[in-house]
XYZ file of C-alpha atoms in Angstrom:
607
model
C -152.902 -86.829 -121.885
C -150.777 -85.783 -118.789
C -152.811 -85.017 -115.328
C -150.935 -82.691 -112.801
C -151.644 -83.072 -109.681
C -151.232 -80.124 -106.918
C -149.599 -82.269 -103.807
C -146.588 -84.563 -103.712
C -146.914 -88.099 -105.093
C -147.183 -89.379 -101.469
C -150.371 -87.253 -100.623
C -152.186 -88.230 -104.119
C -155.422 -89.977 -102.737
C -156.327 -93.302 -103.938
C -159.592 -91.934 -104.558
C -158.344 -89.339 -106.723
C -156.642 -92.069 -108.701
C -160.530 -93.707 -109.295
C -161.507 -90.712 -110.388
C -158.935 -90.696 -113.632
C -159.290 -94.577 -114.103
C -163.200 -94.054 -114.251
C -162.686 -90.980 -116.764
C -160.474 -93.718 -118.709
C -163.277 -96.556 -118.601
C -165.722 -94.301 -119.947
C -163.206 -93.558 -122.817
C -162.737 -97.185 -123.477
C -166.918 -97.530 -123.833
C -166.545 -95.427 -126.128
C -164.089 -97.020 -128.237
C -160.976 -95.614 -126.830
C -157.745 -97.624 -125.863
C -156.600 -96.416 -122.493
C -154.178 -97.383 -119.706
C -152.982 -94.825 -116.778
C -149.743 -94.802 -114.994
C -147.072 -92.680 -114.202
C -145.194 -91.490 -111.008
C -148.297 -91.159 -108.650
C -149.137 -95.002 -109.031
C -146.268 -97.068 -106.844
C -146.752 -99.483 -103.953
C -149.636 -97.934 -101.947
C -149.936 -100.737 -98.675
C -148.148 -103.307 -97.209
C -149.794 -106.775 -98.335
C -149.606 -110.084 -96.391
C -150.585 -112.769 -98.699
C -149.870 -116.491 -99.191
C -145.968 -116.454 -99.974
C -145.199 -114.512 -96.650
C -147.473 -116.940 -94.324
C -145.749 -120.112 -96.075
C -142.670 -118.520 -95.169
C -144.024 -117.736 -91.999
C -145.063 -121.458 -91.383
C -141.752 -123.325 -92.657
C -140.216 -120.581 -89.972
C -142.459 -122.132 -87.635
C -141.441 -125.896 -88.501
C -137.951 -125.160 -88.817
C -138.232 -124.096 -84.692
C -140.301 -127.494 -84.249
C -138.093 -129.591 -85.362
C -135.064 -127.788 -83.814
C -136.496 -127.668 -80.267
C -138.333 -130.713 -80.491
C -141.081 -129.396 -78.884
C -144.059 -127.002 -80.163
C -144.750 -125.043 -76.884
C -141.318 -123.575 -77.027
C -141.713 -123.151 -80.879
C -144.679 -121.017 -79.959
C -143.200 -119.517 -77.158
C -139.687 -118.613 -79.421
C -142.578 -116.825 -82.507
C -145.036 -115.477 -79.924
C -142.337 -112.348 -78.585
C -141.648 -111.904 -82.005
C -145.211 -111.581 -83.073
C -145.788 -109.176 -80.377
C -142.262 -107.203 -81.161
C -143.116 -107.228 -84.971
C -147.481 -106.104 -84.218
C -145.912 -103.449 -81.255
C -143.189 -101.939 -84.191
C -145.217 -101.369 -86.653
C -147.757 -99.862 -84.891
C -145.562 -97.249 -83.908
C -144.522 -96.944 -87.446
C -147.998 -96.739 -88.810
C -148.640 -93.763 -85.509
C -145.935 -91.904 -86.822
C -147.542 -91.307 -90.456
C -149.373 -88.439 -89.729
C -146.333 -86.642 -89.091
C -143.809 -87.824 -91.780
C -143.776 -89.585 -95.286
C -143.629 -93.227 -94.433
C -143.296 -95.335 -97.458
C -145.153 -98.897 -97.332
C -141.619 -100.107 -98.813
C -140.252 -98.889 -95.282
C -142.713 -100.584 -93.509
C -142.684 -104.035 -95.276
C -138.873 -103.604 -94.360
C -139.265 -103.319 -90.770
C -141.786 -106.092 -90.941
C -139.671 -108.451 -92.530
C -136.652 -107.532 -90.556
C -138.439 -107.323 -87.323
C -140.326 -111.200 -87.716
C -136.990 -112.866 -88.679
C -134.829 -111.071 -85.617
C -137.495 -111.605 -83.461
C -137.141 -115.177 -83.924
C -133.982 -115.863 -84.295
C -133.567 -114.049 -81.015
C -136.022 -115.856 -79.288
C -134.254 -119.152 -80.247
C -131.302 -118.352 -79.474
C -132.017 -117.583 -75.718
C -134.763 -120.739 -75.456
C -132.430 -122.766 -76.359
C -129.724 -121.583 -74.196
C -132.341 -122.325 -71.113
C -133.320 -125.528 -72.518
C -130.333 -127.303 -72.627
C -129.696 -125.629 -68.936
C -132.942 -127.445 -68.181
C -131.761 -130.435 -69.007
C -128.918 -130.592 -66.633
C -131.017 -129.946 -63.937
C -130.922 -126.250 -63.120
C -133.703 -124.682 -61.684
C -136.337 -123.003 -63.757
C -136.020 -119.508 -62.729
C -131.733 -119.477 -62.507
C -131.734 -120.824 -65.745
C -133.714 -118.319 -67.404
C -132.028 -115.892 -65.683
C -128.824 -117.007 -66.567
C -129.835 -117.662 -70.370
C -130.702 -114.039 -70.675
C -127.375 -113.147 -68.959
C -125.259 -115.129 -71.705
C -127.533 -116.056 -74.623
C -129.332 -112.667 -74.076
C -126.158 -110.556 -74.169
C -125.418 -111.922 -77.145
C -128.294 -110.923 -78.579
C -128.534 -107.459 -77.320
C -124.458 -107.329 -78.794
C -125.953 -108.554 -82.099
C -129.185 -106.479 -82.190
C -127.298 -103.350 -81.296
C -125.131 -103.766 -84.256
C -128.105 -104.092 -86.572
C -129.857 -101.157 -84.984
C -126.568 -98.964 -85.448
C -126.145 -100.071 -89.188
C -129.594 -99.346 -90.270
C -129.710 -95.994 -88.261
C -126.767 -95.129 -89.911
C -128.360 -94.537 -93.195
C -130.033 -91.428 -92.101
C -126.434 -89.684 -92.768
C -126.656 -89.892 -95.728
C -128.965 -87.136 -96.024
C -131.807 -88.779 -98.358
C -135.044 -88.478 -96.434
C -136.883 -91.481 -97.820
C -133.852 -93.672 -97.010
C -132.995 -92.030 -93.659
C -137.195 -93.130 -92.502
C -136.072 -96.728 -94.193
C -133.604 -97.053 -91.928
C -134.623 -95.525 -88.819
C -138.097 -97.739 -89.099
C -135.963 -101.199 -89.432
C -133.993 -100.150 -86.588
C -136.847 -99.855 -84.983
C -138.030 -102.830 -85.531
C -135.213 -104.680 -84.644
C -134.681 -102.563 -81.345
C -138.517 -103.377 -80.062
C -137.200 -107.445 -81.263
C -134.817 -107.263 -79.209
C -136.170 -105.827 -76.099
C -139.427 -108.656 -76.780
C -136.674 -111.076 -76.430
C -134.854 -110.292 -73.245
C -137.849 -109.401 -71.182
C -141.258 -110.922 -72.584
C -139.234 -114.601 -73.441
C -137.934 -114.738 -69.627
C -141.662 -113.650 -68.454
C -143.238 -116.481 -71.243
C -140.285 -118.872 -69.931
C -141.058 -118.309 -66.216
C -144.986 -119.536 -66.377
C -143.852 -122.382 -68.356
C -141.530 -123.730 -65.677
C -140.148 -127.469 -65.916
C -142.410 -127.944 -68.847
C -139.607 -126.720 -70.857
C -137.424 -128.933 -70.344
C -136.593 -131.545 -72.870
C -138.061 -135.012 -71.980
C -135.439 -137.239 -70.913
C -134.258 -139.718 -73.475
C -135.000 -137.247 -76.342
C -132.134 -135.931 -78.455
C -132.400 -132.549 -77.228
C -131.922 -134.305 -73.725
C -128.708 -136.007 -74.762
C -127.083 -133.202 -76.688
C -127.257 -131.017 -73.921
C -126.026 -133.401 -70.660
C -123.608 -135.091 -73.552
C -121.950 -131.673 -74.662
C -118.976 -133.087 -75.314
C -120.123 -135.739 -77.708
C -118.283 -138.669 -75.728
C -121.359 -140.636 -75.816
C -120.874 -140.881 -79.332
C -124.106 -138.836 -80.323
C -123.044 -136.009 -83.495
C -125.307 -134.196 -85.373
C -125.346 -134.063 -89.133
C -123.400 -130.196 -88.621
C -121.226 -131.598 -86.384
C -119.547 -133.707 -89.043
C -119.802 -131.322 -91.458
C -117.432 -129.004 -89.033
C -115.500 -132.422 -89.107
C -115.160 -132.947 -92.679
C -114.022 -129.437 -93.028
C -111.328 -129.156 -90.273
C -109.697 -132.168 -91.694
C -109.239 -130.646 -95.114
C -109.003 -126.924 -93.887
C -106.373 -125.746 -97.028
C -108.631 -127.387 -99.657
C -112.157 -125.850 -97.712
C -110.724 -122.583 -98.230
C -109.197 -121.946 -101.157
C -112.979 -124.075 -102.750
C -114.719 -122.186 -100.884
C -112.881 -118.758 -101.120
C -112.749 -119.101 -104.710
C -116.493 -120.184 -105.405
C -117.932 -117.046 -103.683
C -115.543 -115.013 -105.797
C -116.971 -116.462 -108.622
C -120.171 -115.912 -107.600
C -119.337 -111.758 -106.863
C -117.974 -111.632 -110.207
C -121.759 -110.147 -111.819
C -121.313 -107.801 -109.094
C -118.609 -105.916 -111.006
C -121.404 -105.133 -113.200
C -123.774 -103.697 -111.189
C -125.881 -100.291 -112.148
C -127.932 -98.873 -109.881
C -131.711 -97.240 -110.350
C -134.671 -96.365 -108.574
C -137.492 -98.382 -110.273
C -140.351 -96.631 -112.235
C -143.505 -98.069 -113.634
C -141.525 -100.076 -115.943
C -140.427 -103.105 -113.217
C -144.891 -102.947 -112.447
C -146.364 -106.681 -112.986
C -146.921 -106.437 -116.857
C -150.756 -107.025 -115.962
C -151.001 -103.793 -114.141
C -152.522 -100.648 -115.478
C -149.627 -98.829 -114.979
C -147.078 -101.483 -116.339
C -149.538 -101.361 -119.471
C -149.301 -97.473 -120.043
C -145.569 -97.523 -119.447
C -145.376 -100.216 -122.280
C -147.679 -98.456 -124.274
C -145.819 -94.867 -124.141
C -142.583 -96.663 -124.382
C -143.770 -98.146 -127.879
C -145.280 -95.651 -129.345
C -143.737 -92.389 -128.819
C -140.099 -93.635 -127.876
C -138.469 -94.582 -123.788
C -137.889 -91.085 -122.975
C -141.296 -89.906 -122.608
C -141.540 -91.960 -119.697
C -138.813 -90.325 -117.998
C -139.388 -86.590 -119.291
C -136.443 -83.993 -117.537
C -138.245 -80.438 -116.129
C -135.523 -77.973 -116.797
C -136.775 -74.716 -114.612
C -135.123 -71.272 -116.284
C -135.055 -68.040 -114.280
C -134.317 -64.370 -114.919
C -133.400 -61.403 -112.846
C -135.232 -58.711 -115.452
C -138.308 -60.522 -115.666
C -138.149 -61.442 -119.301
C -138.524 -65.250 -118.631
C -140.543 -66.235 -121.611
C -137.897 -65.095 -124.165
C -135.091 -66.162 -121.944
C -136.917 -69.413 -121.719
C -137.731 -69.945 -125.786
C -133.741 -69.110 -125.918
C -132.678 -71.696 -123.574
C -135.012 -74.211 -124.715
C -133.241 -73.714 -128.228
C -129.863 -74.292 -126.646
C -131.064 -77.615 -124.725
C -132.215 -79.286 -128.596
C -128.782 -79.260 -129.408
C -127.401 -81.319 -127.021
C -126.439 -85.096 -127.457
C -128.991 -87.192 -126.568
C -132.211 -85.096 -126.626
C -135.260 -86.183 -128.683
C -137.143 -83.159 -128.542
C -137.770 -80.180 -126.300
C -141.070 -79.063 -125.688
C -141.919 -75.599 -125.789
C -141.156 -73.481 -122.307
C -144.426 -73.138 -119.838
C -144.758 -69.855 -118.248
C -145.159 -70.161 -114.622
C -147.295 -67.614 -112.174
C -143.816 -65.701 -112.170
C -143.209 -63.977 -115.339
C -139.366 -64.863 -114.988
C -139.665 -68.308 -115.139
C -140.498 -71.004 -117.093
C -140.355 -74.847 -117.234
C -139.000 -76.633 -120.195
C -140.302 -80.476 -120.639
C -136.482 -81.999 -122.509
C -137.200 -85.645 -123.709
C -134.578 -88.097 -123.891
C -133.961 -90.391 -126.544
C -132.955 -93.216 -123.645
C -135.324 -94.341 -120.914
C -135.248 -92.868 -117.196
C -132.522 -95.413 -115.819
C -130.725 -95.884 -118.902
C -126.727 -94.399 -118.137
C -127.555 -91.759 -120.956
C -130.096 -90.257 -119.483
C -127.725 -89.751 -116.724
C -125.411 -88.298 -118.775
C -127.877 -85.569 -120.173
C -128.565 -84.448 -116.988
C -125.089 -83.885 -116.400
C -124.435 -82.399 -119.895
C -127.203 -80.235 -119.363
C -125.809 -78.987 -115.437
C -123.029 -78.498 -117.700
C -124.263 -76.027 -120.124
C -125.837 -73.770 -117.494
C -123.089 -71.489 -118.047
C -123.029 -70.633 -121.177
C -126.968 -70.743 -121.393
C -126.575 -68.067 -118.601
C -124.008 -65.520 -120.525
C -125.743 -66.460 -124.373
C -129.630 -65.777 -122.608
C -129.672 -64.407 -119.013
C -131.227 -67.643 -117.842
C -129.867 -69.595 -115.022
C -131.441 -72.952 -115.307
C -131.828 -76.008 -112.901
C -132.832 -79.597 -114.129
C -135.278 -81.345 -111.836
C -138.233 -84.016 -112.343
C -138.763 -87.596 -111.014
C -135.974 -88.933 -113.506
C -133.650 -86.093 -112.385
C -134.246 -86.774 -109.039
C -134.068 -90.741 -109.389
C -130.389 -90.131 -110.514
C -129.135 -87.729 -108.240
C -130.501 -90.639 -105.848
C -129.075 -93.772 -107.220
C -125.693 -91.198 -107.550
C -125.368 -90.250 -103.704
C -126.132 -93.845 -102.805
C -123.636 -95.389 -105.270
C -120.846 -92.430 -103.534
C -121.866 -93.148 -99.792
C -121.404 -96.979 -100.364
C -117.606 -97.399 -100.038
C -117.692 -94.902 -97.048
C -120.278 -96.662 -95.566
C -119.054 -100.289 -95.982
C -115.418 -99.125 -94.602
C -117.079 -97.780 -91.553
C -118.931 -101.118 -90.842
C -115.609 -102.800 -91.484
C -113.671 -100.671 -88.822
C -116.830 -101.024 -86.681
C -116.578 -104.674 -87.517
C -113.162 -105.039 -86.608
C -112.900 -103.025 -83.517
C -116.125 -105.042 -81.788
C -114.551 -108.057 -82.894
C -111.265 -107.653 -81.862
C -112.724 -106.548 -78.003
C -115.232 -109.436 -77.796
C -112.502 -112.937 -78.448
C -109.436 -110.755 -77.363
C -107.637 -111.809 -81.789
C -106.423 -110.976 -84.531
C -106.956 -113.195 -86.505
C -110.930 -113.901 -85.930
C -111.900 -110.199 -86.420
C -110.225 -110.284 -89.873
C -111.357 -113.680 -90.848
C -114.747 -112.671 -90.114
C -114.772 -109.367 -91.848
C -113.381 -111.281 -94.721
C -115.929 -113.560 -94.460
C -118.899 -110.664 -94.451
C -117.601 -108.614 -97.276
C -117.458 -112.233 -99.556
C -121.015 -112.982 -98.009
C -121.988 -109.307 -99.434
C -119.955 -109.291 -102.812
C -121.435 -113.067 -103.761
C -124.960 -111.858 -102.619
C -124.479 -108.534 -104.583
C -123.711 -110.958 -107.929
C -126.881 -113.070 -107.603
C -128.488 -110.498 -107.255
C -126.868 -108.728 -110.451
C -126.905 -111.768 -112.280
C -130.839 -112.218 -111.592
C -132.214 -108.731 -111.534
C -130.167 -107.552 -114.166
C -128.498 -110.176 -116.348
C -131.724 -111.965 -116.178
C -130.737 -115.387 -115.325
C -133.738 -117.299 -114.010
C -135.821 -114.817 -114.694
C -138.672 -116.433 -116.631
C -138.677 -119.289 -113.967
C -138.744 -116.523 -111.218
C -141.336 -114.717 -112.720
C -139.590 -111.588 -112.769
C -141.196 -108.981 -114.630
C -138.873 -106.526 -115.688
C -134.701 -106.854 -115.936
C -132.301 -103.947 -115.660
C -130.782 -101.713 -113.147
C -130.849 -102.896 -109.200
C -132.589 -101.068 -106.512
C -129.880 -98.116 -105.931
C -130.127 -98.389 -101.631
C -130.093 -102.486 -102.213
C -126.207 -102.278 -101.273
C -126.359 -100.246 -98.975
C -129.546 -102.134 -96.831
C -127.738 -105.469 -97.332
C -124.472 -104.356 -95.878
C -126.159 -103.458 -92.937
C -128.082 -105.803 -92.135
C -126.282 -108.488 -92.910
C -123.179 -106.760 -90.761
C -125.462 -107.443 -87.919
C -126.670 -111.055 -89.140
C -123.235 -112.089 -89.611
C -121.687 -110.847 -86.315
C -124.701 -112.580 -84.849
C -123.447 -115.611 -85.913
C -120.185 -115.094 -85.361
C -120.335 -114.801 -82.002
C -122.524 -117.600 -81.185
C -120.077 -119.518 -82.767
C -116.626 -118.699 -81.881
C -117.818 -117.935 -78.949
C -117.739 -121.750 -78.007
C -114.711 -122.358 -79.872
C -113.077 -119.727 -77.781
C -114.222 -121.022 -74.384
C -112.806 -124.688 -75.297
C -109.793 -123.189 -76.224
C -109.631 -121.213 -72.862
C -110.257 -124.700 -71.297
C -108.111 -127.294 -73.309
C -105.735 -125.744 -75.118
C -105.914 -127.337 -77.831
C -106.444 -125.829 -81.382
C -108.191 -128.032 -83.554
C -109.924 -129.659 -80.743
C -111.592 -126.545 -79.711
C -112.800 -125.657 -83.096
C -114.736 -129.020 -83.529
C -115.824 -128.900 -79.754
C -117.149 -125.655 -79.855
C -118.735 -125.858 -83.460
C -120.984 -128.579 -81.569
C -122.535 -126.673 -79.229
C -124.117 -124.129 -81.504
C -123.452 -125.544 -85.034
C -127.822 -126.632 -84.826
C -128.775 -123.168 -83.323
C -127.200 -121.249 -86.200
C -128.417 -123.514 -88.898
C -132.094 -123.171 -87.721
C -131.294 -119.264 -86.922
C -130.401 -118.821 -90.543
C -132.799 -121.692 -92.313
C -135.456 -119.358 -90.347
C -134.051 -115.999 -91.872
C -133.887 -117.197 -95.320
C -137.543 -118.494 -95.300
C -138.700 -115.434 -93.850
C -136.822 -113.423 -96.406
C -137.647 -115.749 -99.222
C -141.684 -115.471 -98.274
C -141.541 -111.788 -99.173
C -139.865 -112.469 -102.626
C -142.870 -113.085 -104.730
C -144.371 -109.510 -103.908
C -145.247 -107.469 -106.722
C -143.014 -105.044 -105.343
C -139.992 -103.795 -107.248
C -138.453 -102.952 -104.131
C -139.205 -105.214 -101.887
C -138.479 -108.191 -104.473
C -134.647 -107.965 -104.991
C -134.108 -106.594 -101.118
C -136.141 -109.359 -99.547
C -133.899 -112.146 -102.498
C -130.418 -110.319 -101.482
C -131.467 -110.642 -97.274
C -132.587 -114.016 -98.493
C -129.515 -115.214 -100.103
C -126.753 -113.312 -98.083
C -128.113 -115.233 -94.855
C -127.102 -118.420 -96.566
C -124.092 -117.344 -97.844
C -122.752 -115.929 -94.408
C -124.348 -119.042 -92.156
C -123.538 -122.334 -94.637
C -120.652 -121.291 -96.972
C -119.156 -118.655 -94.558
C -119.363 -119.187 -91.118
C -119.997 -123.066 -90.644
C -117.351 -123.613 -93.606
C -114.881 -120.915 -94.156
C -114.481 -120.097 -90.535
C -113.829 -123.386 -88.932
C -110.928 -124.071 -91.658
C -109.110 -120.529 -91.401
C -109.223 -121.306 -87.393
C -107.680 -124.376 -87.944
C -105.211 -123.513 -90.413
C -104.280 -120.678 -87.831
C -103.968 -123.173 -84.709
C -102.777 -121.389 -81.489
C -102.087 -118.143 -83.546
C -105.623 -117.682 -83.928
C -106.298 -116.621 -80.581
C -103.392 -114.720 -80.137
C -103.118 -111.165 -78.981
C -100.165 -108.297 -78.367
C -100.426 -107.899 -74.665
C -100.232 -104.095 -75.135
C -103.328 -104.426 -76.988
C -105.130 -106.752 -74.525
C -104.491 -104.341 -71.816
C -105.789 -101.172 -74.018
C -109.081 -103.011 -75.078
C -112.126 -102.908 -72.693
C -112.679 -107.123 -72.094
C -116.093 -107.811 -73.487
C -117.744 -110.668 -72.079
C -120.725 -111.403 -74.846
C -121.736 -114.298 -74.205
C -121.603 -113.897 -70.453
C -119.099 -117.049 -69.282
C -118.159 -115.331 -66.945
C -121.904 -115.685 -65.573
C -121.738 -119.685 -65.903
C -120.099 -120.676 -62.918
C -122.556 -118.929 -61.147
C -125.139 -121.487 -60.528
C -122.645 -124.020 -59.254
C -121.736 -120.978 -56.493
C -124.746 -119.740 -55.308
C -126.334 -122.910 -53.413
C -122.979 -124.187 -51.785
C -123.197 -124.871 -48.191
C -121.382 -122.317 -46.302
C -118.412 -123.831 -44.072
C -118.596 -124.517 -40.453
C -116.654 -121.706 -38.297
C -113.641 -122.821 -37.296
């Protein structure tokens, strides 16, 4: 029995849904087998449960045990807590006025908690080690914010332009997906260079690492000449000595791992990826088995005349649409309140994200012509498969575009910020195998099915048609973020010694432990919003999860300190005519760092 409702599927009430699953528990007292589903049953809130507060509290020991102290492992969550509560609540304000999915709201939440902290740490730490060394309280924040903090903003504003980017695309849902994360992140962000200085200035000296205590030593031992190296220290180590062998390993492992990627389709999920316990899951199953897949995916073909005479028009079109590969059956045309139209219900034999129920709805756009000149009916195919396809279609077009503007982007930014060559290409190298390897776990899980029984997944088959697109934006931002927080310090040794290889294990030290607790936080964040019953949350929140390991461990604290040592002097080389064309970007503020040492020098005597 079909119910139609009146509204769109977003304004269906949840109490109208009790009404129909009362009606269907009455029918079952009476010795009736019922389960409801279909398109008005989806993902109706935004649920917080165990997973995402585990993932939540490793986040929260991760920071512990990288500062070494928990008030500022509280003070690096508590801005983004706030940033995260003061985002979605704008979100949530703007319902009334648009269609806000709770997929695009878990999104900004998940996005918006692991910035926000990752943010946060960055800058704390920055201060803390300045702490150490003896600088005051107040110039030290200050001139965290002005390095640290830039870097941040440089790395949040790339984010925020990749998400917002989706809205050109022109698919509403995906442009309010977007535009929300980028909200998120922006209001991250801003939590991080204002309410983390304000946090940091009540706390005063108590910040500062106790002396004796490792984060003591690392930061008034920067150098390592004390003979104190951390665990990623050696690992930068291991890998400069052996830079030919680290890449071509390392190059060829995350080619391997793209390699499901090549088989990647895309879909929007139905009912069919619901938790097989579910009510709709069970109807799904149940329609699926006994009438055949394509009644769960039925196409509305609309026909319209100019003389008025719909309903023969529509019996004559309906006739024509039978005959055409890949059709079950055609239902008899439905006269609508204007007598030159009707709407034909055309079954596939194939399920809605099957590939040949993609074709029919071409092959049927393709017959509109000669239905038109054999009955006078222009016809239109629409319906929630119809419309799931034309979807997953303009997404799977707009990908390449999209992913060759965030490689110029990627490229330009890069280029302006270490004044190369070669480190803007390495690291765009770098992100697109982060993405491709990401993109074939994914495939490989989602759709191969590998795991899946130990996962728990539910369903297997097509991926989430905007997953491609969401991961290469976000994880453009996530891996520039890195990027610079770690070249950055390469760079600056290199400014200061000269020296290739030295300046790539030098600099690695200094923020080698801040990017491996950045992205240890991201993926546990991520990872914590995996086992949602969500079918498209689940595969979004294990592609963030996974890409963030990719990019941080095999990417940038492997692949990136070999290629730079492999290059040697070339790698920070740059045609002079270029240099002088590019605006000098100072990121990470250096230029800020001799600063302190100025401003409290006693003036000299007059002479």
């Amino acid at each position: 029995m079909q119910v139609q409702y009146s509204v769109q599927r977003a304004e269906v009430c949840p109490s109208s849904l009790d009404v129909i699953e009362r009606a269907a528990e009455k029918a079952e007292k009476s010795g009736l087998k019922t389960s409801v589903g279909g398109s008005a049953y989806g993902s109706n809130g935004v649920h917080i449960g165990p997973s995402e507060i585990i993932g939540v509290a490793v986040a929260v020991l991760v920071l512990v045990v990288t500062v070494g102290s928990l008030l500022a492992a509280g003070m690096s969550l508590l801005p983004a807590l706030l940033g995260v509560a003061v985002g979605l609540a704008g979100l949530l304000a703007l319902t009334p006025a648009f269609s806000i999915s709770s997929t695009a709201i878990t999104l900004a939440l998940m996005l918006g908690l692991a910035v926000g902290i990752d943010y946060s740490l960055f800058i704390l730490t920055r201060h803390r080690q300045q702490l150490a060394r003896g600088t005051d309280p107040q110039e030290s924040i200050a001139l965290a914010n002005g390095t640290a903090g830039s870097a941040v903003v440089f790395a949040g504003s790339t984010v925020i332009i990749a998400l917002a980017a989706l809205s050109v695309i022109g698919i509403p849902f995906l442009t309010v997906m977007g535009l929300g994360a980028a909200g998120a992140v922006l209001v991250a962000v801003l939590a991080a260079i204002t309410l983390l200085p304000a946090l940091a200035g009540f706390a005063g000296t108590r910040l500062t690492p106790k002396p004796g205590s490792k984060e003591a030593q690392r930061a008034t031992d920067p150098d390592g000449s004390a003979g104190r190296t951390t665990l990623g220290a050696r690992w930068v180590k291991t890998v400069v000595a052996k830079p030919l062998l680290t890449v071509l390993a390392g190059a060829g492992i995350l080619v391997a791992l793209a390699l499901p990627a090549t088989d990647l389709r895309l879909a929007l999920p139905d009912n069919g990826s619901a938790p097989v316990t579910s009510t709709e899951r069970k109807a799904y199953d149940t329609v699926n088995d006994k009438f055949g897949p394509g009644f769960n995916g039925p196409l509305l073909v609309l026909t319209e005349t100019d003389k008025g005479a719909g309903a023969h028009a529509g019996a004559q079109a309906a006739q024509k649409l039978r005959n055409l590969k890949g059709v079950k059956t055609v239902l008899s045309p439905t006269p609508t309140h204007d007598p030159a139209q009707t709407v034909i219900q055309v079954i596939p034999k194939t399920g809605p994200d099957s590939t040949r129920t993609g074709q029919l709805v071409r092959d049927i756009r393709a017959a509109a012509l000669d239905i038109r000149e054999t009955t006078g009916a222009m016809i239109a195919v629409t319906g929630t498969t119809a419309v799931n396809i034309d979807v997953s279609n303009r997404l799977s077009d707009s990908l390449l575009p999209f992913i060759a503007i965030v490689v110029g982007l990627s490229l330009i930014l890069l280029t302006m910020v270490f004044r190369s060559l070669v480190v803007p290409l390495k690291a765009t190298v770098g992100f697109l195998l982060s993405v491709a390897a990401s993109l074939g776990l994914v495939g490989a899980l989602f759709q191969w099915g590998w795991l899946a029984d130990t996962l728990g997944l539910a369903h297997t088959g097509p991926v989430v048609s905007f997953l491609p697109i969401i991961l290469t934006g976000v994880l453009f931002g996530l891996a520039m973020d890195y990027e610079v927080f770690l070249v950055s310090g390469m760079r600056e040794e290199w400014v200061h010694t000269g020296m290739a290889r030295r300046s790539v294990t030098d600099g690695a030290r200094h923020s080698v432990r801040v990017v491996t607790a950045a992205a240890l936080i991201m993926f546990t964040v991520f990872a914590g919003f995996f086992p949602l019953d969500d079918a498209l949350i689940k595969p979004i929140a294990f592609a963030l999860a996974v890409g963030v390991a990719i990019d941080a461990f095999a990417v940038r604290l492997t692949l990136v300190p070999a290629v730079l040592t492999l290059a040697g002097r070339h790698a920070w080389w740059l045609p002079a005519w270029l240099g002088r064309a590019l605006p000098d970007l100072d990121v990470e503020g250096t230029r800020l760092q001799t600063t302190p040492q100025t401003q409290h020098m006693e003036p000299e005597p007059a002479r």
